[in-house]
Amino acid sequence: TINYISQVDGIEPVLVGHSSGGGLFQAVLQSGKAKSSGLIPLCAIPFTGSNTVYKNWGKEDPWCMTRLLWDLGDMRSPLSTPTLVKKVFFSEEYEGVEEFSKTLNRGESYFWATSMLLKYADAKTIQQSCNNKVFVVGGEEDKLVTPNIVQNLASEFGTSSEVVSKSGHMIMVDRNWREAADVVVKKMEEWFSKSN
């Protein structure tokens, strides 16, 4: 799809990926199968591995693994109630959890969830595949990809990061989603303004 967009539009797209999707974009750029004009990971699994992210999930929901086993490995088990969804995905003040919970995918692959546990890429290769344009965005109240993980990822890339206030892991639908969108748009304008 990335290569198709590049062919149709005549320009490599900026990849903006959230959570595991941000991890996937890092892996694709690492593979050399696609190039982009820039990379903006949003609360993304870092290329250094997701083990810390899953440890953070366990801290927020100590019964997560027990529930997963009890439910015979149902990948929806850790997010089976609006209370569990809010606990790991949203800021304290977010109120749309009931509606959001209804939209969650009913299944996720174990392979997908575990494929990024350990380091799966390196900063230099990713940067070469996206014109050395990387900007890392996180949520102040993200309990999974914490602001510390966001800052560490930015440091690995030798780039800047921004943490959006009062936002949890689901930064693009949490209460400050407009601020998150503005942060992304501002960075792309900075990267691609005619004066650059």
Short mmCIF file of C-alpha atoms in Angstrom, two decimals:
data_model
loop_
_atom_site.label_atom_id
_atom_site.label_comp_id
_atom_site.label_asym_id
_atom_site.label_seq_id
_atom_site.Cartn_x
_atom_site.Cartn_y
_atom_site.Cartn_z
CA THR A 1 0.00 0.00 0.00
CA ILE A 2 2.80 2.43 0.84
CA ASN A 3 4.47 1.80 -2.52
CA TYR A 4 1.11 2.11 -4.32
CA ILE A 5 0.51 5.53 -2.73
CA SER A 6 4.01 6.59 -3.76
CA GLN A 7 3.33 5.52 -7.37
CA VAL A 8 -0.11 7.14 -7.60
CA ASP A 9 0.75 10.40 -5.84
CA GLY A 10 4.34 10.66 -7.05
CA ILE A 11 5.58 11.25 -3.50
CA GLU A 12 6.40 8.96 -0.62
CA PRO A 13 3.79 9.33 2.16
CA VAL A 14 4.43 10.33 5.74
CA LEU A 15 3.69 7.29 7.89
CA VAL A 16 1.71 8.07 11.04
CA GLY A 17 1.23 4.86 13.02
CA HIS A 18 -0.41 4.23 16.37
CA SER A 19 0.59 1.57 18.91
CA SER A 20 1.34 -1.70 17.10
CA GLY A 21 0.68 0.10 13.80
CA GLY A 22 3.55 2.45 14.64
CA GLY A 23 5.66 -0.60 15.38
CA LEU A 24 4.63 -2.14 12.06
CA PHE A 25 5.73 0.99 10.17
CA GLN A 26 9.12 0.84 11.89
CA ALA A 27 9.44 -2.82 10.87
CA VAL A 28 8.43 -2.10 7.26
CA LEU A 29 10.95 0.73 6.99
CA GLN A 30 13.58 -1.55 8.53
CA SER A 31 12.86 -4.21 5.89
CA GLY A 32 13.57 -1.81 3.01
CA LYS A 33 10.32 -2.87 1.28
CA ALA A 34 9.02 0.70 1.36
CA LYS A 35 10.22 4.25 1.85
CA SER A 36 8.45 7.26 3.31
CA SER A 37 8.83 11.02 3.50
CA GLY A 38 8.72 10.84 7.29
CA LEU A 39 7.66 8.73 10.26
CA ILE A 40 5.47 9.83 13.17
CA PRO A 41 4.96 7.07 15.73
CA LEU A 42 1.95 7.83 17.99
CA CYS A 43 2.11 6.03 21.34
CA ALA A 44 3.89 3.41 19.28
CA ILE A 45 5.59 0.15 20.15
CA PRO A 46 9.29 1.10 20.06
CA PHE A 47 11.62 -0.79 17.73
CA THR A 48 13.59 -1.69 20.85
CA GLY A 49 10.75 -4.07 21.81
CA SER A 50 7.33 -4.13 23.44
CA ASN A 51 8.26 -6.09 26.56
CA THR A 52 8.16 -2.93 28.72
CA VAL A 53 4.78 -1.98 27.23
CA TYR A 54 3.33 -5.37 28.21
CA LYS A 55 4.90 -5.12 31.67
CA ASN A 56 3.15 -1.77 32.05
CA TRP A 57 -0.13 -3.42 31.05
CA GLY A 58 0.44 -6.02 33.76
CA LYS A 59 0.99 -3.27 36.33
CA GLU A 60 -2.32 -1.66 35.41
CA ASP A 61 -4.20 -4.95 35.27
CA PRO A 62 -2.49 -7.59 37.43
CA TRP A 63 -5.20 -10.16 36.56
CA CYS A 64 -4.68 -9.74 32.82
CA MET A 65 -2.76 -12.99 32.24
CA THR A 66 -4.96 -15.01 34.61
CA ARG A 67 -8.06 -13.75 32.82
CA LEU A 68 -6.48 -14.53 29.44
CA LEU A 69 -5.85 -18.14 30.52
CA TRP A 70 -9.31 -18.43 32.10
CA ASP A 71 -10.87 -17.24 28.83
CA LEU A 72 -8.90 -19.90 26.93
CA GLY A 73 -6.59 -17.41 25.26
CA ASP A 74 -9.29 -15.08 23.94
CA MET A 75 -7.29 -12.01 22.85
CA ARG A 76 -10.27 -9.79 23.76
CA SER A 77 -10.07 -10.92 27.39
CA PRO A 78 -7.75 -8.08 28.55
CA LEU A 79 -10.24 -5.57 27.07
CA SER A 80 -13.48 -7.42 27.81
CA THR A 81 -15.15 -4.65 29.81
CA PRO A 82 -15.32 -0.85 29.48
CA THR A 83 -13.59 -0.59 32.87
CA LEU A 84 -10.59 -2.58 31.59
CA VAL A 85 -10.54 -0.56 28.36
CA LYS A 86 -10.50 2.74 30.24
CA LYS A 87 -7.86 1.54 32.69
CA VAL A 88 -5.24 0.88 29.99
CA PHE A 89 -6.29 3.02 27.01
CA PHE A 90 -7.68 6.37 28.19
CA SER A 91 -7.05 9.40 30.34
CA GLU A 92 -8.87 9.73 33.65
CA GLU A 93 -11.31 12.33 32.29
CA TYR A 94 -12.31 10.55 29.05
CA GLU A 95 -16.03 9.76 29.04
CA GLY A 96 -16.67 7.89 25.77
CA VAL A 97 -15.42 4.46 26.85
CA GLU A 98 -18.77 2.63 26.53
CA GLU A 99 -19.13 3.64 22.88
CA PHE A 100 -15.46 3.09 22.08
CA SER A 101 -15.55 -0.41 23.59
CA LYS A 102 -18.21 -1.41 21.06
CA THR A 103 -15.83 -0.62 18.19
CA LEU A 104 -12.93 -2.80 19.32
CA ASN A 105 -11.82 -5.57 16.99
CA ARG A 106 -13.02 -8.98 18.16
CA GLY A 107 -9.71 -10.70 17.51
CA GLU A 108 -6.00 -10.14 17.32
CA SER A 109 -3.24 -12.50 16.36
CA TYR A 110 -0.90 -13.87 19.03
CA PHE A 111 1.88 -13.68 16.47
CA TRP A 112 1.14 -10.00 15.88
CA ALA A 113 1.10 -9.25 19.60
CA THR A 114 4.35 -11.08 20.31
CA SER A 115 6.32 -10.36 17.12
CA MET A 116 7.63 -7.09 18.54
CA LEU A 117 8.50 -8.25 22.07
CA LEU A 118 12.23 -7.96 21.46
CA LYS A 119 14.25 -5.50 19.41
CA TYR A 120 13.14 -5.83 15.78
CA ALA A 121 14.81 -2.90 14.02
CA ASP A 122 17.49 -0.25 14.36
CA ALA A 123 17.22 3.51 14.29
CA LYS A 124 19.73 4.13 11.50
CA THR A 125 18.01 1.87 8.95
CA ILE A 126 14.58 3.27 9.79
CA GLN A 127 15.85 6.84 9.47
CA GLN A 128 17.45 6.13 6.10
CA SER A 129 14.10 4.81 4.87
CA CYS A 130 12.20 7.96 5.88
CA ASN A 131 14.56 10.78 4.88
CA ASN A 132 15.78 11.14 8.47
CA LYS A 133 12.42 12.64 9.42
CA VAL A 134 11.13 11.06 12.62
CA PHE A 135 8.98 12.74 15.26
CA VAL A 136 7.66 10.76 18.24
CA VAL A 137 4.31 11.61 19.87
CA GLY A 138 2.88 10.27 23.12
CA GLY A 139 0.13 10.84 25.65
CA GLU A 140 0.76 12.29 29.08
CA GLU A 141 -1.55 9.72 30.69
CA ASP A 142 -0.58 6.75 28.51
CA LYS A 143 -0.10 3.87 30.90
CA LEU A 144 1.28 1.49 28.26
CA VAL A 145 3.66 3.53 26.07
CA THR A 146 4.51 5.94 28.85
CA PRO A 147 6.04 9.40 28.30
CA ASN A 148 9.36 7.86 29.39
CA ILE A 149 9.15 5.25 26.60
CA VAL A 150 8.26 8.03 24.13
CA GLN A 151 11.29 10.09 25.18
CA ASN A 152 13.56 7.04 25.03
CA LEU A 153 12.36 6.24 21.49
CA ALA A 154 12.99 9.82 20.40
CA SER A 155 16.45 9.61 21.96
CA GLU A 156 17.18 6.39 20.04
CA PHE A 157 16.33 8.26 16.83
CA GLY A 158 18.20 11.39 17.96
CA THR A 159 15.06 13.42 17.36
CA SER A 160 12.41 15.33 19.24
CA SER A 161 9.18 14.18 20.81
CA GLU A 162 6.02 15.75 22.12
CA VAL A 163 3.71 14.49 24.83
CA VAL A 164 0.08 15.58 24.50
CA SER A 165 -1.46 16.65 27.80
CA LYS A 166 -4.39 14.76 29.32
CA SER A 167 -4.23 12.00 26.70
CA GLY A 168 -4.01 8.27 27.19
CA HIS A 169 -2.89 5.52 24.83
CA MET A 170 -5.79 6.09 22.42
CA ILE A 171 -4.46 9.55 21.72
CA MET A 172 -6.42 9.97 18.48
CA VAL A 173 -9.80 9.57 20.21
CA ASP A 174 -9.06 10.67 23.78
CA ARG A 175 -10.35 14.00 25.04
CA ASN A 176 -7.39 16.00 23.62
CA TRP A 177 -7.42 14.38 20.18
CA ARG A 178 -7.47 17.78 18.46
CA GLU A 179 -4.25 18.78 20.22
CA ALA A 180 -2.67 15.50 19.08
CA ALA A 181 -3.79 16.11 15.49
CA ASP A 182 -2.44 19.68 15.62
CA VAL A 183 0.95 18.41 16.84
CA VAL A 184 1.17 16.05 13.84
CA VAL A 185 0.03 18.67 11.32
CA LYS A 186 2.43 21.28 12.73
CA LYS A 187 5.37 18.88 12.40
CA MET A 188 4.48 18.01 8.80
CA GLU A 189 4.13 21.70 7.95
CA GLU A 190 7.57 22.27 9.49
CA TRP A 191 9.04 19.42 7.46
CA PHE A 192 7.46 20.30 4.14
CA SER A 193 6.94 24.07 4.07
CA LYS A 194 8.05 25.63 0.80
CA SER A 195 10.78 27.59 2.58
CA ASN A 196 12.61 24.37 3.58
#
